[in-house]
Short mmCIF file of C-alpha atoms in Angstrom, two decimals:
data_model
loop_
_atom_site.label_atom_id
_atom_site.label_comp_id
_atom_site.label_asym_id
_atom_site.label_seq_id
_atom_site.Cartn_x
_atom_site.Cartn_y
_atom_site.Cartn_z
CA MET A 70 -0.03 -0.11 0.10
CA LEU A 71 1.08 3.53 -0.72
CA ASP A 72 1.86 6.06 2.47
CA LEU A 73 0.19 9.36 2.87
CA ASN A 74 2.61 11.80 1.02
CA ALA A 75 2.83 9.03 -2.06
CA ARG A 76 -1.16 9.88 -2.05
CA GLN A 77 -1.20 12.89 -2.06
CA GLU A 78 1.39 13.79 -4.60
CA ILE A 79 -0.32 11.31 -7.13
CA GLU A 80 -3.92 12.67 -6.64
CA ALA A 81 -2.06 16.63 -7.08
CA LEU A 82 -0.21 15.35 -10.32
CA ARG A 83 -3.10 13.28 -11.47
CA VAL A 84 -5.79 16.38 -11.14
CA VAL A 85 -3.17 19.43 -12.87
CA ALA A 86 -5.31 18.83 -16.32
CA PRO A 87 -8.46 16.65 -17.07
CA ILE A 88 -7.23 12.32 -17.67
CA LYS A 89 -8.60 10.19 -20.86
CA THR A 90 -8.41 6.44 -19.08
CA TRP A 91 -7.42 5.63 -23.04
CA SER A 92 -5.21 8.90 -23.79
CA LEU A 93 -3.49 7.79 -20.14
CA LEU A 94 -3.38 4.00 -21.35
CA VAL A 95 -1.33 5.83 -24.93
CA THR A 96 1.28 7.21 -22.70
CA VAL A 97 1.61 4.05 -20.54
CA PHE A 98 2.10 1.55 -24.31
CA GLY A 99 4.07 4.09 -25.56
CA ASP A 100 6.71 4.60 -22.69
CA LEU A 101 6.96 1.50 -21.49
CA GLN A 102 7.51 0.28 -25.26
CA ALA A 103 4.73 -2.96 -25.15
CA THR A 104 5.64 -5.35 -27.99
CA SER A 105 4.59 -8.74 -28.46
CA GLU A 106 7.53 -10.00 -26.85
CA GLN A 107 7.62 -7.67 -24.24
CA PRO A 108 3.39 -7.38 -23.17
CA LEU A 109 1.63 -5.17 -20.76
CA SER A 110 -0.21 -8.07 -18.59
CA GLY A 111 -4.40 -6.98 -17.52
CA ALA A 112 -3.19 -7.83 -14.35
CA PHE A 113 -0.18 -5.10 -14.10
CA LEU A 114 -2.60 -2.73 -15.77
CA ASN A 115 -4.66 -2.96 -13.12
CA GLY A 116 -2.63 -2.30 -10.55
CA LEU A 117 -0.92 0.86 -12.38
CA PHE A 118 -3.95 2.38 -13.32
CA ARG A 119 -5.45 1.54 -9.49
CA GLU A 120 -3.09 3.85 -7.62
CA MET A 121 -3.06 6.22 -10.69
CA GLY A 122 -7.12 6.62 -9.38
CA ILE A 123 -8.29 4.94 -12.89
CA LYS A 124 -11.51 2.69 -12.07
CA PRO A 125 -11.49 -0.36 -13.35
CA GLU A 126 -13.96 0.18 -15.40
CA ALA A 127 -12.94 2.69 -17.00
CA LEU A 128 -9.74 0.72 -18.05
CA ARG A 129 -11.89 -2.06 -19.45
CA VAL A 130 -13.60 0.87 -21.78
CA ALA A 131 -10.51 2.13 -22.54
CA LEU A 132 -8.78 -1.13 -23.83
CA HIS A 133 -11.87 -2.03 -26.28
CA ARG A 134 -11.45 1.37 -27.54
CA LEU A 135 -7.87 1.00 -28.63
CA ALA A 136 -8.44 -2.65 -29.60
CA LYS A 137 -11.12 -1.70 -31.95
CA ASP A 138 -9.26 1.43 -32.92
CA GLY A 139 -6.44 -1.10 -34.33
CA TRP A 140 -4.48 0.42 -31.72
CA ILE A 141 -3.13 -2.60 -29.32
CA THR A 142 -3.67 -6.19 -29.64
CA SER A 143 -4.43 -8.96 -26.91
CA LYS A 144 -3.91 -12.16 -26.88
CA LYS A 145 -4.50 -14.76 -23.81
CA THR A 146 -1.71 -16.52 -22.06
CA GLY A 147 -3.30 -19.24 -19.76
CA ARG A 148 -6.07 -17.86 -17.43
CA THR A 149 -5.01 -13.83 -17.98
CA SER A 150 -4.60 -11.42 -21.10
CA VAL A 151 -2.16 -9.42 -22.58
CA TYR A 152 -2.17 -6.23 -24.40
CA PHE A 153 0.43 -5.29 -26.56
CA LEU A 154 0.54 -2.47 -29.38
CA ALA A 155 -0.27 -3.21 -32.99
CA GLU A 156 1.19 -2.29 -36.10
CA LYS A 157 -0.55 1.39 -36.26
CA GLY A 158 -0.03 1.73 -32.54
CA VAL A 159 4.24 1.30 -33.31
CA GLN A 160 4.61 3.43 -35.75
CA GLU A 161 2.12 6.03 -34.26
CA THR A 162 4.63 5.96 -31.30
CA ASN A 163 7.62 5.94 -33.08
CA SER A 164 6.38 9.06 -34.64
CA VAL A 165 6.15 11.38 -31.67
CA GLN A 166 8.99 10.30 -29.74
CA GLN A 167 11.04 13.24 -30.76
CA ARG A 168 8.68 15.38 -29.90
CA VAL A 169 7.92 13.84 -26.31
CA TYR A 170 11.38 12.86 -25.34
CA THR A 171 13.86 15.51 -26.99
CA PRO A 172 15.63 18.23 -25.59
CA PHE A 173 15.18 19.84 -29.25
CA PRO A 174 13.46 17.67 -31.87
CA ASP A 175 14.76 17.82 -35.56
CA GLY A 176 12.37 19.72 -38.04
CA LEU A 177 12.52 23.19 -37.92
CA SER A 178 14.91 23.97 -39.66
CA ASP A 179 13.38 24.04 -42.79
CA TRP A 180 10.32 25.99 -41.13
CA ALA A 181 10.38 29.77 -41.49
CA CYS A 182 7.91 32.10 -38.47
CA VAL A 183 6.23 34.79 -40.59
CA LEU A 184 4.31 37.75 -39.43
CA VAL A 185 1.54 38.99 -41.61
CA ASN A 186 -0.92 41.76 -42.15
CA GLY A 187 -4.44 41.03 -43.56
CA SER A 188 -5.92 37.77 -44.27
CA GLY A 189 -2.87 35.36 -43.87
CA PRO A 190 -0.67 33.40 -46.14
CA ALA A 191 -2.42 32.34 -49.22
CA ALA A 192 -5.53 29.06 -48.80
CA GLU A 193 -2.36 26.82 -50.41
CA VAL A 194 0.33 27.45 -48.14
CA PRO A 195 0.93 24.71 -45.59
CA LEU A 196 1.19 26.29 -42.54
CA VAL A 197 0.69 26.44 -38.89
CA GLN A 198 -0.93 29.44 -37.31
CA LEU A 199 1.42 30.26 -33.85
CA GLY A 200 -0.85 33.63 -33.20
CA PRO A 201 -3.47 35.87 -34.75
CA ASP A 202 -0.80 37.05 -37.28
CA VAL A 203 1.69 34.64 -37.30
CA PHE A 204 2.51 31.44 -38.23
CA ALA A 205 5.06 28.52 -39.03
CA VAL A 206 5.52 28.25 -43.31
CA PRO A 207 8.07 25.45 -44.85
CA ARG A 208 10.73 28.16 -46.32
CA ALA A 209 10.21 26.69 -49.87
CA TYR A 210 6.63 28.59 -49.68
CA LEU A 211 7.99 32.15 -48.39
CA LEU A 212 7.90 33.65 -52.13
CA ALA A 213 4.32 33.14 -51.75
CA ILE A 214 3.59 35.13 -49.01
CA PRO A 215 5.10 38.74 -49.83
CA ASP A 216 5.94 41.47 -47.68
CA ALA A 217 6.15 39.30 -44.51
CA VAL A 218 8.73 39.20 -41.72
CA THR A 219 10.90 36.40 -41.88
CA MET A 220 12.00 35.14 -38.62
CA ASP A 221 14.90 31.92 -38.55
CA PHE A 222 13.38 29.31 -36.13
CA ALA A 223 17.02 27.61 -36.41
CA MET A 224 19.14 30.65 -36.06
CA GLN A 225 17.91 33.19 -33.75
CA ALA A 226 15.51 34.41 -30.80
CA ALA A 227 12.22 36.16 -31.17
CA PRO A 228 11.33 39.30 -30.02
CA PRO A 229 9.52 39.23 -25.71
CA TRP A 230 6.96 40.14 -27.83
CA ILE A 231 6.23 36.91 -30.20
CA ASP A 232 5.66 35.09 -26.58
CA GLU A 233 2.53 36.27 -25.84
CA LYS A 234 1.35 36.68 -29.67
CA CYS A 235 2.15 32.69 -29.98
CA LEU A 236 1.53 31.33 -26.44
CA SER A 237 -2.24 31.40 -25.37
CA PRO A 238 -3.10 31.56 -22.08
CA GLU A 239 -5.14 28.35 -21.87
CA LEU A 240 -1.33 26.84 -23.15
CA ARG A 241 0.11 28.70 -20.37
CA GLN A 242 -1.66 28.36 -17.55
CA ALA A 243 -1.74 24.02 -18.66
CA LEU A 244 1.89 25.32 -18.25
CA ALA A 245 2.33 26.41 -15.08
CA ARG A 246 -0.35 24.19 -13.29
CA LEU A 247 2.72 20.90 -14.60
CA GLN A 248 5.41 22.90 -13.78
CA ASP A 249 4.39 23.77 -9.99
CA ALA A 250 3.08 20.37 -9.92
CA LEU A 251 6.25 18.89 -10.41
CA ARG A 252 7.81 21.48 -8.05
CA GLN A 253 6.96 20.15 -5.30
CA LEU A 254 7.32 16.47 -5.51
CA ASP A 255 10.41 15.36 -3.49
CA ILE A 256 12.21 13.86 -6.11
CA GLY A 257 14.93 11.84 -4.04
CA ARG A 258 12.41 10.61 -1.66
CA ILE A 259 10.38 9.20 -4.43
CA GLY A 260 13.03 8.03 -6.28
CA ALA A 261 13.80 5.61 -3.32
CA SER A 262 10.13 4.34 -3.07
CA THR A 263 8.88 1.77 -5.13
CA LYS A 264 5.00 1.57 -6.26
CA VAL A 265 4.90 5.01 -5.73
CA ARG A 266 7.32 6.42 -9.22
CA LEU A 267 6.14 4.85 -12.15
CA PRO A 268 2.46 6.56 -10.79
CA LEU A 269 3.85 9.77 -11.03
CA ARG A 270 6.44 8.82 -14.18
CA MET A 271 3.11 7.87 -16.25
CA LEU A 272 0.84 11.06 -14.80
CA THR A 273 3.80 13.57 -15.63
CA LEU A 274 4.68 12.20 -18.64
CA HIS A 275 0.67 12.61 -20.23
CA HIS A 276 0.43 15.50 -19.25
CA TRP A 277 3.56 16.69 -20.98
CA ARG A 278 2.39 14.50 -23.99
CA ARG A 279 -0.57 16.12 -24.48
CA LEU A 280 1.17 19.49 -24.37
CA ALA A 281 4.36 18.69 -25.71
CA LEU A 282 2.32 17.45 -29.54
CA ARG A 283 -0.12 20.78 -30.05
CA ASP A 284 -0.10 22.14 -33.03
CA GLY A 285 2.71 25.15 -32.69
CA PHE A 286 3.99 24.08 -29.37
CA TRP A 287 7.86 23.30 -31.04
CA PHE A 288 7.85 26.96 -32.45
CA HIS A 289 7.30 28.38 -29.71
CA HIS A 290 9.78 26.75 -27.86
CA HIS A 291 12.88 27.39 -30.53
CA LEU A 292 11.59 30.82 -30.70
CA VAL A 293 11.52 31.95 -27.04
CA PRO A 294 14.51 29.90 -25.26
CA GLY A 295 13.36 30.96 -22.57
CA GLY A 296 9.80 30.98 -22.13
CA ALA A 297 7.02 28.85 -20.74
CA PRO A 298 7.59 25.81 -22.90
CA ARG A 299 11.26 25.19 -21.86
CA GLN A 300 10.86 25.70 -18.67
CA CYS A 301 8.49 23.39 -18.50
CA GLN A 302 9.99 20.78 -20.51
CA THR A 303 13.18 20.77 -18.67
CA ALA A 304 11.08 19.96 -15.96
CA VAL A 305 9.69 16.80 -17.33
CA LEU A 306 13.01 16.13 -18.75
CA ASP A 307 14.50 16.33 -15.42
CA LEU A 308 11.47 14.35 -13.49
CA LEU A 309 12.06 11.25 -15.81
CA ASN A 310 15.80 10.88 -16.01
CA ALA A 311 14.75 10.40 -12.27
CA LEU A 312 12.42 8.40 -11.98
CA PRO A 313 13.56 5.79 -15.06
CA ILE A 314 11.85 2.82 -15.63
CA ARG A 315 13.27 -0.42 -13.97
CA GLU A 316 12.93 -4.06 -14.45
CA ASP A 317 11.45 -4.74 -11.60
CA ASP A 318 8.15 -2.17 -12.18
CA ARG A 319 5.75 -4.21 -14.15
CA ALA A 320 5.64 -7.63 -10.71
CA LEU A 321 5.53 -4.44 -8.54
CA PHE A 322 2.42 -3.72 -9.89
CA GLU A 323 0.52 -7.94 -10.34
CA ASP A 324 0.59 -8.23 -7.23
CA LEU A 325 -1.78 -5.25 -6.04
#
């Protein structure tokens, strides 16, 4: 059983933002790299999700949904079921690994930030809107946007006012809530404990993944080196490094 401090820490992190069980399950399968060679048992998932405050009924519905969507596969092993990523789940997990776990994901050197007046780039220009009149545009399309002010994501930091334009109050608050929750954790005590490590890692990673995979998030991260996304990322990666997955983690929850 978890002690009172551990339960309070898990609950404080759980309520940072509303949690959809199927989405948390995606985080768990991806972080544990649940393949057919290393599947997750039903007993493990029930034990882990119970400690994260998720009811068994919600977990069953989430497992059914992901299986129906072709994201996971299950099979019987004796009297129990085990679950692992299907091909679709493996592909989608691998496609976001850099954005979730890497301090500086690749791929932004081919993009530029443009400030435009009026209605914005033409409809045929692929873009990601960062703010009311700020867009991320592939460099190959810059000639299609005349009279725009251009900034390079890879080479320079944007002026301070870009931070206000490109980070919505809602996203800024979400980043602050996660960072505040992490700031209150006693990582030294948690790292020396057993069953609290994995729930806290999974909840932290889940909240972070939902933020880091938003459109425009990484563009802001590169434009504003000292901004809220970069600060929150540092706190998250510090926790993940302090609470690595251990070989005995699965066995700890199968007996709950």
